[in-house]
Short mmCIF file of C-alpha atoms in Angstrom, two decimals:
data_model
loop_
_atom_site.label_atom_id
_atom_site.label_comp_id
_atom_site.label_asym_id
_atom_site.label_seq_id
_atom_site.Cartn_x
_atom_site.Cartn_y
_atom_site.Cartn_z
CA MET A 1 118.95 118.67 93.69
CA THR A 2 115.23 119.29 93.14
CA ALA A 3 114.51 116.59 90.53
CA THR A 4 115.79 113.13 89.72
CA ASN A 5 115.26 110.34 87.21
CA ASN A 6 112.41 107.98 87.98
CA LYS A 7 112.39 104.52 86.36
CA GLN A 8 108.87 103.20 85.76
CA VAL A 9 107.04 100.08 84.53
CA THR A 10 104.15 101.10 82.26
CA LEU A 11 101.46 99.14 80.40
CA ARG A 12 102.10 99.17 76.66
CA ASP A 13 98.94 97.37 75.45
CA TYR A 14 95.75 96.07 77.00
CA VAL A 15 96.18 92.37 77.65
CA SER A 16 94.05 89.53 76.36
CA GLY A 17 94.93 85.97 77.31
CA PHE A 18 98.09 85.45 79.33
CA PRO A 19 100.14 88.63 79.97
CA LYS A 20 103.61 88.76 78.39
CA GLU A 21 106.68 90.79 79.30
CA SER A 22 106.27 92.63 75.98
CA ASP A 23 102.94 94.05 77.26
CA PHE A 24 105.03 96.31 79.52
CA ASP A 25 107.55 99.08 78.90
CA PHE A 26 110.45 100.08 81.12
CA THR A 27 110.76 103.87 80.90
CA THR A 28 112.43 106.78 82.68
CA SER A 29 110.77 110.07 83.60
CA THR A 30 111.77 112.77 86.08
CA VAL A 31 110.23 113.49 89.47
CA GLU A 32 110.40 116.60 91.63
CA LEU A 33 111.94 115.76 95.00
CA ARG A 34 109.48 117.97 96.87
CA VAL A 35 105.72 118.20 97.25
CA PRO A 36 103.81 121.34 96.22
CA GLU A 37 103.40 123.99 98.94
CA GLY A 38 100.15 123.51 100.85
CA SER A 39 99.32 120.09 99.36
CA ASN A 40 98.68 117.02 101.53
CA SER A 41 100.51 114.70 99.17
CA VAL A 42 103.55 112.62 100.09
CA LEU A 43 106.64 111.82 98.01
CA VAL A 44 107.83 108.29 98.71
CA LYS A 45 110.78 106.18 97.64
CA ASN A 46 109.51 102.69 96.84
CA LEU A 47 111.48 99.85 98.45
CA TYR A 48 109.42 96.70 97.75
CA LEU A 49 106.59 96.01 95.30
CA SER A 50 104.06 93.22 95.54
CA CYS A 51 103.10 90.97 92.59
CA ASP A 52 99.52 89.80 93.04
CA PRO A 53 97.18 87.78 90.79
CA TYR A 54 94.35 90.37 91.05
CA MET A 55 96.57 92.76 89.05
CA ARG A 56 95.69 90.76 85.93
CA THR A 57 92.12 92.12 86.17
CA ARG A 58 93.53 95.66 85.80
CA MET A 59 95.44 94.84 82.60
CA GLY A 60 92.44 94.31 80.32
CA GLU A 61 90.45 96.96 78.44
CA PRO A 62 88.51 99.26 80.79
CA LYS A 63 85.21 97.62 81.79
CA PRO A 64 82.02 99.19 83.11
CA SER A 65 82.15 100.22 86.76
CA THR A 66 81.02 96.73 87.86
CA ALA A 67 84.70 95.66 87.82
CA LEU A 68 86.25 95.42 91.30
CA ALA A 69 89.57 96.81 90.08
CA GLN A 70 89.88 99.77 87.71
CA ALA A 71 91.90 99.20 84.53
CA TYR A 72 95.45 100.55 84.26
CA THR A 73 96.03 103.50 81.93
CA LEU A 74 98.19 102.79 78.88
CA GLY A 75 101.57 104.51 79.00
CA LYS A 76 101.27 105.26 82.73
CA PRO A 77 102.96 103.32 85.54
CA ILE A 78 101.00 100.29 86.69
CA TYR A 79 100.35 100.29 90.43
CA GLY A 80 99.78 97.90 93.30
CA TYR A 81 100.79 97.32 96.90
CA GLY A 82 104.26 98.35 97.98
CA VAL A 83 106.44 99.32 100.93
CA SER A 84 107.87 102.83 100.80
CA ARG A 85 109.86 105.42 102.73
CA VAL A 86 108.64 109.03 102.99
CA ILE A 87 111.07 111.51 101.37
CA GLU A 88 108.94 114.66 101.67
CA SER A 89 105.46 115.17 103.15
CA GLY A 90 102.71 117.76 103.14
CA HIS A 91 100.41 115.35 105.01
CA PRO A 92 99.91 115.82 108.78
CA ASP A 93 100.08 112.07 109.50
CA TYR A 94 103.39 111.44 107.71
CA LYS A 95 106.84 112.92 108.17
CA LYS A 96 110.17 112.43 106.39
CA GLY A 97 111.64 109.01 107.17
CA ASP A 98 108.31 107.32 107.99
CA LEU A 99 107.63 103.92 106.44
CA LEU A 100 104.29 102.97 104.94
CA TRP A 101 102.66 100.21 102.92
CA GLY A 102 99.81 100.62 100.48
CA ILE A 103 99.02 101.48 96.87
CA VAL A 104 101.96 103.00 94.94
CA GLY A 105 103.15 103.13 91.34
CA TRP A 106 105.61 100.62 89.87
CA GLU A 107 108.40 103.20 89.85
CA GLU A 108 111.31 104.32 91.98
CA TYR A 109 109.44 107.32 93.43
CA SER A 110 105.70 107.92 93.75
CA VAL A 111 103.66 110.94 94.78
CA ILE A 112 100.64 109.71 96.73
CA THR A 113 97.80 111.21 98.72
CA PRO A 114 97.49 108.87 101.70
CA ALA A 115 93.96 107.54 102.15
CA PRO A 116 92.45 105.42 104.92
CA HIS A 117 92.44 101.70 104.05
CA MET A 118 94.77 102.39 101.10
CA HIS A 119 97.90 103.43 102.98
CA PHE A 120 99.07 102.24 106.39
CA LYS A 121 101.92 103.63 108.47
CA ILE A 122 104.40 100.91 109.48
CA GLN A 123 104.86 100.91 113.26
CA HIS A 124 106.65 97.57 113.68
CA THR A 125 110.10 97.52 112.07
CA ASP A 126 111.54 94.54 113.99
CA VAL A 127 110.32 92.22 111.19
CA PRO A 128 111.51 92.18 107.55
CA LEU A 129 110.01 95.22 105.78
CA SER A 130 109.17 93.08 102.74
CA TYR A 131 106.63 91.23 104.94
CA TYR A 132 104.36 94.26 104.49
CA THR A 133 103.87 93.21 100.85
CA GLY A 134 102.64 89.83 102.09
CA LEU A 135 102.32 88.35 105.55
CA LEU A 136 101.75 91.74 107.26
CA GLY A 137 100.06 93.41 104.29
CA MET A 138 97.19 92.75 101.91
CA PRO A 139 97.74 88.95 101.45
CA GLY A 140 98.02 88.38 105.21
CA MET A 141 94.88 90.39 105.86
CA THR A 142 93.14 88.45 103.05
CA ALA A 143 94.03 85.09 104.64
CA TYR A 144 92.95 86.29 108.08
CA ALA A 145 89.63 87.81 107.00
CA GLY A 146 88.77 85.02 104.58
CA PHE A 147 89.51 82.23 107.01
CA TYR A 148 88.31 83.61 110.35
CA GLU A 149 85.51 85.96 109.21
CA ILE A 150 84.09 84.13 106.17
CA CYS A 151 84.77 80.44 106.93
CA SER A 152 83.74 80.43 110.63
CA PRO A 153 86.15 77.54 111.37
CA LYS A 154 85.80 75.13 114.25
CA GLU A 155 88.39 72.85 115.80
CA GLY A 156 88.54 69.44 114.14
CA GLU A 157 87.05 70.53 110.81
CA THR A 158 88.54 69.58 107.45
CA VAL A 159 89.99 72.41 105.37
CA TYR A 160 91.09 72.41 101.73
CA VAL A 161 93.20 75.24 100.27
CA SER A 162 93.91 75.55 96.53
CA ALA A 163 96.98 77.48 95.26
CA ALA A 164 98.17 76.66 98.75
CA SER A 165 101.83 77.68 98.42
CA GLY A 166 101.00 81.22 97.26
CA ALA A 167 101.04 84.42 99.30
CA VAL A 168 97.57 83.81 100.80
CA GLY A 169 97.29 80.02 100.74
CA GLN A 170 100.43 79.35 102.79
CA LEU A 171 98.94 81.44 105.61
CA VAL A 172 95.40 80.04 105.45
CA GLY A 173 96.84 76.55 105.94
CA GLN A 174 98.86 77.64 108.97
CA PHE A 175 95.90 79.52 110.51
CA ALA A 176 93.79 76.39 110.04
CA LYS A 177 96.41 74.21 111.76
CA MET A 178 96.46 76.66 114.70
CA MET A 179 92.69 76.11 115.00
CA GLY A 180 93.20 72.35 115.21
CA CYS A 181 91.81 71.61 111.74
CA TYR A 182 92.87 68.88 109.31
CA VAL A 183 94.38 70.73 106.33
CA VAL A 184 95.17 69.68 102.77
CA GLY A 185 96.55 71.94 100.04
CA SER A 186 97.11 71.66 96.31
CA ALA A 187 99.84 73.26 94.21
CA GLY A 188 101.34 72.86 90.74
CA SER A 189 104.77 71.27 91.31
CA LYS A 190 106.48 68.61 93.42
CA ASP A 191 108.64 71.25 95.13
CA LYS A 192 105.58 73.26 96.17
CA VAL A 193 103.79 70.15 97.43
CA ASP A 194 106.88 69.24 99.50
CA LEU A 195 106.94 72.77 100.94
CA LEU A 196 103.31 72.49 102.02
CA LYS A 197 104.02 69.31 103.94
CA THR A 198 107.49 70.05 105.34
CA LYS A 199 107.57 73.85 105.82
CA PHE A 200 103.95 74.96 106.26
CA GLY A 201 102.69 71.98 108.27
CA PHE A 202 99.81 70.89 106.01
CA ASP A 203 98.60 67.38 106.86
CA ASP A 204 98.64 66.40 103.21
CA ALA A 205 99.07 67.98 99.77
CA PHE A 206 98.87 67.01 96.10
CA ASN A 207 100.05 68.27 92.70
CA TYR A 208 96.85 69.00 90.78
CA LYS A 209 98.73 68.68 87.46
CA GLU A 210 99.34 65.00 88.18
CA GLU A 211 95.73 64.20 89.05
CA PRO A 212 93.63 63.10 86.03
CA ASP A 213 90.53 63.10 88.28
CA LEU A 214 90.46 65.99 90.76
CA SER A 215 87.34 64.70 92.52
CA ALA A 216 89.05 61.34 93.15
CA ALA A 217 92.12 63.15 94.51
CA LEU A 218 89.94 65.11 96.94
CA LYS A 219 88.07 61.96 97.98
CA ARG A 220 91.43 60.30 98.68
CA CYS A 221 92.57 63.25 100.84
CA PHE A 222 89.18 63.83 102.48
CA PRO A 223 87.46 60.45 102.92
CA LYS A 224 84.99 62.15 105.28
CA GLY A 225 84.45 65.20 103.04
CA ILE A 226 85.46 68.88 103.15
CA ASP A 227 84.01 71.33 105.70
CA ILE A 228 85.84 74.45 104.48
CA TYR A 229 87.25 75.27 101.05
CA PHE A 230 89.44 78.35 100.63
CA GLU A 231 89.02 79.05 96.91
CA ASN A 232 91.89 80.60 94.94
CA VAL A 233 91.52 78.75 91.63
CA GLY A 234 87.95 78.30 90.30
CA GLY A 235 86.96 76.32 87.20
CA LYS A 236 87.43 72.54 87.29
CA MET A 237 88.77 72.67 90.85
CA LEU A 238 85.61 74.30 92.18
CA ASP A 239 83.54 71.72 90.31
CA ALA A 240 85.45 68.85 91.95
CA VAL A 241 85.23 70.45 95.39
CA LEU A 242 81.44 70.80 95.22
CA LEU A 243 81.15 67.01 94.86
CA ASN A 244 83.24 66.53 98.02
CA MET A 245 81.82 69.20 100.34
CA ASN A 246 80.08 68.23 103.56
CA VAL A 247 76.61 69.35 104.62
CA HIS A 248 76.76 72.97 105.87
CA GLY A 249 80.19 73.41 104.28
CA ARG A 250 81.59 76.90 103.68
CA ILE A 251 83.50 78.16 100.66
CA ALA A 252 85.36 81.47 100.89
CA VAL A 253 85.96 82.72 97.36
CA CYS A 254 89.20 84.69 97.45
CA GLY A 255 90.33 84.34 93.81
CA MET A 256 89.98 82.33 90.61
CA ILE A 257 93.39 82.42 88.99
CA SER A 258 92.48 79.66 86.50
CA GLN A 259 89.94 82.03 84.91
CA TYR A 260 91.72 85.39 84.74
CA ASN A 261 93.43 84.80 81.40
CA LEU A 262 90.47 83.17 79.60
CA GLU A 263 88.41 85.13 77.08
CA ASN A 264 85.40 82.94 77.96
CA GLN A 265 85.35 81.74 81.54
CA GLU A 266 84.62 78.06 82.21
CA GLY A 267 81.24 77.01 83.52
CA VAL A 268 80.72 75.16 86.80
CA HIS A 269 78.50 72.07 86.55
CA ASN A 270 77.98 70.71 90.06
CA LEU A 271 76.12 73.68 91.52
CA SER A 272 73.08 71.65 92.61
CA ASN A 273 75.26 70.35 95.46
CA ILE A 274 74.92 73.81 97.02
CA ILE A 275 71.25 72.99 97.68
CA TYR A 276 71.57 69.36 98.75
CA LYS A 277 74.49 70.07 101.07
CA ARG A 278 73.33 73.55 102.20
CA ILE A 279 76.73 74.98 101.24
CA ARG A 280 77.48 78.66 101.83
CA ILE A 281 79.66 80.23 99.11
CA GLN A 282 80.79 83.78 99.78
CA GLY A 283 83.04 86.02 97.75
CA PHE A 284 84.97 88.70 99.59
CA ALA A 285 87.35 91.59 98.95
CA VAL A 286 90.06 92.37 101.48
CA PHE A 287 89.38 96.12 101.62
CA ASP A 288 86.02 95.40 103.29
CA PHE A 289 88.01 94.17 106.30
CA TYR A 290 90.83 96.71 106.67
CA ASP A 291 89.08 98.14 109.75
CA LYS A 292 90.30 94.93 111.46
CA TYR A 293 93.95 95.49 110.48
CA SER A 294 95.15 96.45 113.99
CA LYS A 295 93.38 93.37 115.42
CA PHE A 296 95.11 91.26 112.76
CA LEU A 297 98.56 92.65 113.73
CA GLU A 298 97.90 91.92 117.43
CA PHE A 299 97.10 88.35 116.43
CA VAL A 300 99.90 87.69 113.95
CA LEU A 301 102.97 89.57 115.25
CA PRO A 302 103.45 87.41 118.37
CA HIS A 303 103.18 84.26 116.21
CA ILE A 304 105.91 85.60 113.89
CA LYS A 305 108.21 86.51 116.76
CA GLU A 306 107.70 83.09 118.38
CA GLY A 307 108.52 81.38 115.08
CA LYS A 308 105.04 79.84 114.86
CA ILE A 309 104.37 81.19 111.38
CA THR A 310 106.57 80.35 108.40
CA TYR A 311 106.51 82.71 105.44
CA ILE A 312 108.32 82.14 102.16
CA GLU A 313 109.08 84.90 99.67
CA ASP A 314 110.24 84.67 96.06
CA VAL A 315 112.36 87.79 95.53
CA ALA A 316 113.10 89.45 92.18
CA ASP A 317 115.91 92.01 92.42
CA GLY A 318 115.43 95.32 90.60
CA LEU A 319 112.44 97.15 89.13
CA GLU A 320 113.45 96.00 85.63
CA LYS A 321 112.74 92.40 86.78
CA GLY A 322 109.18 93.41 87.74
CA PRO A 323 107.34 92.45 84.51
CA GLU A 324 108.99 89.00 84.40
CA ALA A 325 108.07 88.38 88.06
CA LEU A 326 104.48 89.54 87.56
CA VAL A 327 103.96 87.48 84.38
CA GLY A 328 105.51 84.44 86.11
CA LEU A 329 102.65 84.36 88.65
CA PHE A 330 100.26 83.14 85.93
CA HIS A 331 102.58 80.26 85.02
CA GLY A 332 103.18 79.19 88.63
CA LYS A 333 106.85 80.19 88.51
CA ASN A 334 106.86 81.81 91.94
CA VAL A 335 107.45 79.75 95.06
CA GLY A 336 105.71 81.67 97.85
CA LYS A 337 105.00 85.38 97.90
CA GLN A 338 106.39 87.17 94.82
CA VAL A 339 108.18 90.40 95.78
CA VAL A 340 110.12 92.88 93.63
CA VAL A 341 112.96 94.75 95.39
CA VAL A 342 113.26 98.29 94.04
CA ALA A 343 115.69 99.54 96.70
CA ARG A 344 116.70 97.84 99.92
CA GLU A 345 116.75 101.17 101.71
#
């Protein structure tokens, strides 16, 4: 057999506002089960796909090159991080049977040209493979780089994490606890708040939807102020945080999920606090830190094996469930890291 059917999730229309399942199509094409002679491409079978909030920024109309993430092409498979097995390889670094994680299409099979910092060979298979969409992949690296490299944490400091039960937030909180920090997280449901306190070891947590005054909620949780804010939300939350930051506080800006679906983004009003409190606010993108990936693995793998890190996944079974899982992120439906299983092996 030299060709086979290849189910794919494609973008039907450019998205404005909140994405809907009807913005995607589920189609079938065919794929050659070999790579062209002399090419350095690799044919992979996709096992797990990662649903991540940044993917929303790829769904809108193409923007000038200032955008961090290039827009998806209509009618073509969307793409993101995934875990895959090599079926056929023309690349010297990959052979049949190898496992990798990195950028692949939302389809059963993808043909990729492996690139540094875009594709990583999986060496450690004594952990769940799906972890490479999260804890051991891009979200884990994001939490690690954002917290340790951008926030410069010290023992005893106070740390606030928004969207704290998500793929990145749940790890930032646990890294902060390992440092001996006092950690509070916010999330959008009672179940998620309970998880933060019982599963992930946060010192305290609150449901932002039940707080009419976010600044008062933060003051209640941080009577002595916030030293470090790991920002995943933006908008009104950032405004409230600025009022509660300590002098020389640090804010690592990882994401702003409250703003991604708005045609006109909300303004932030309390910016003068940056001056008075000498606050450092720094945005970052994970791919600037992938050179530290092996250092990250050395740090995190022993903690996983010793049971010192808890990681929760929300698993959708089957590629056809992909659009629903992806859209659900923007309504807070996922509990933990949202993963789509394409094939278990």
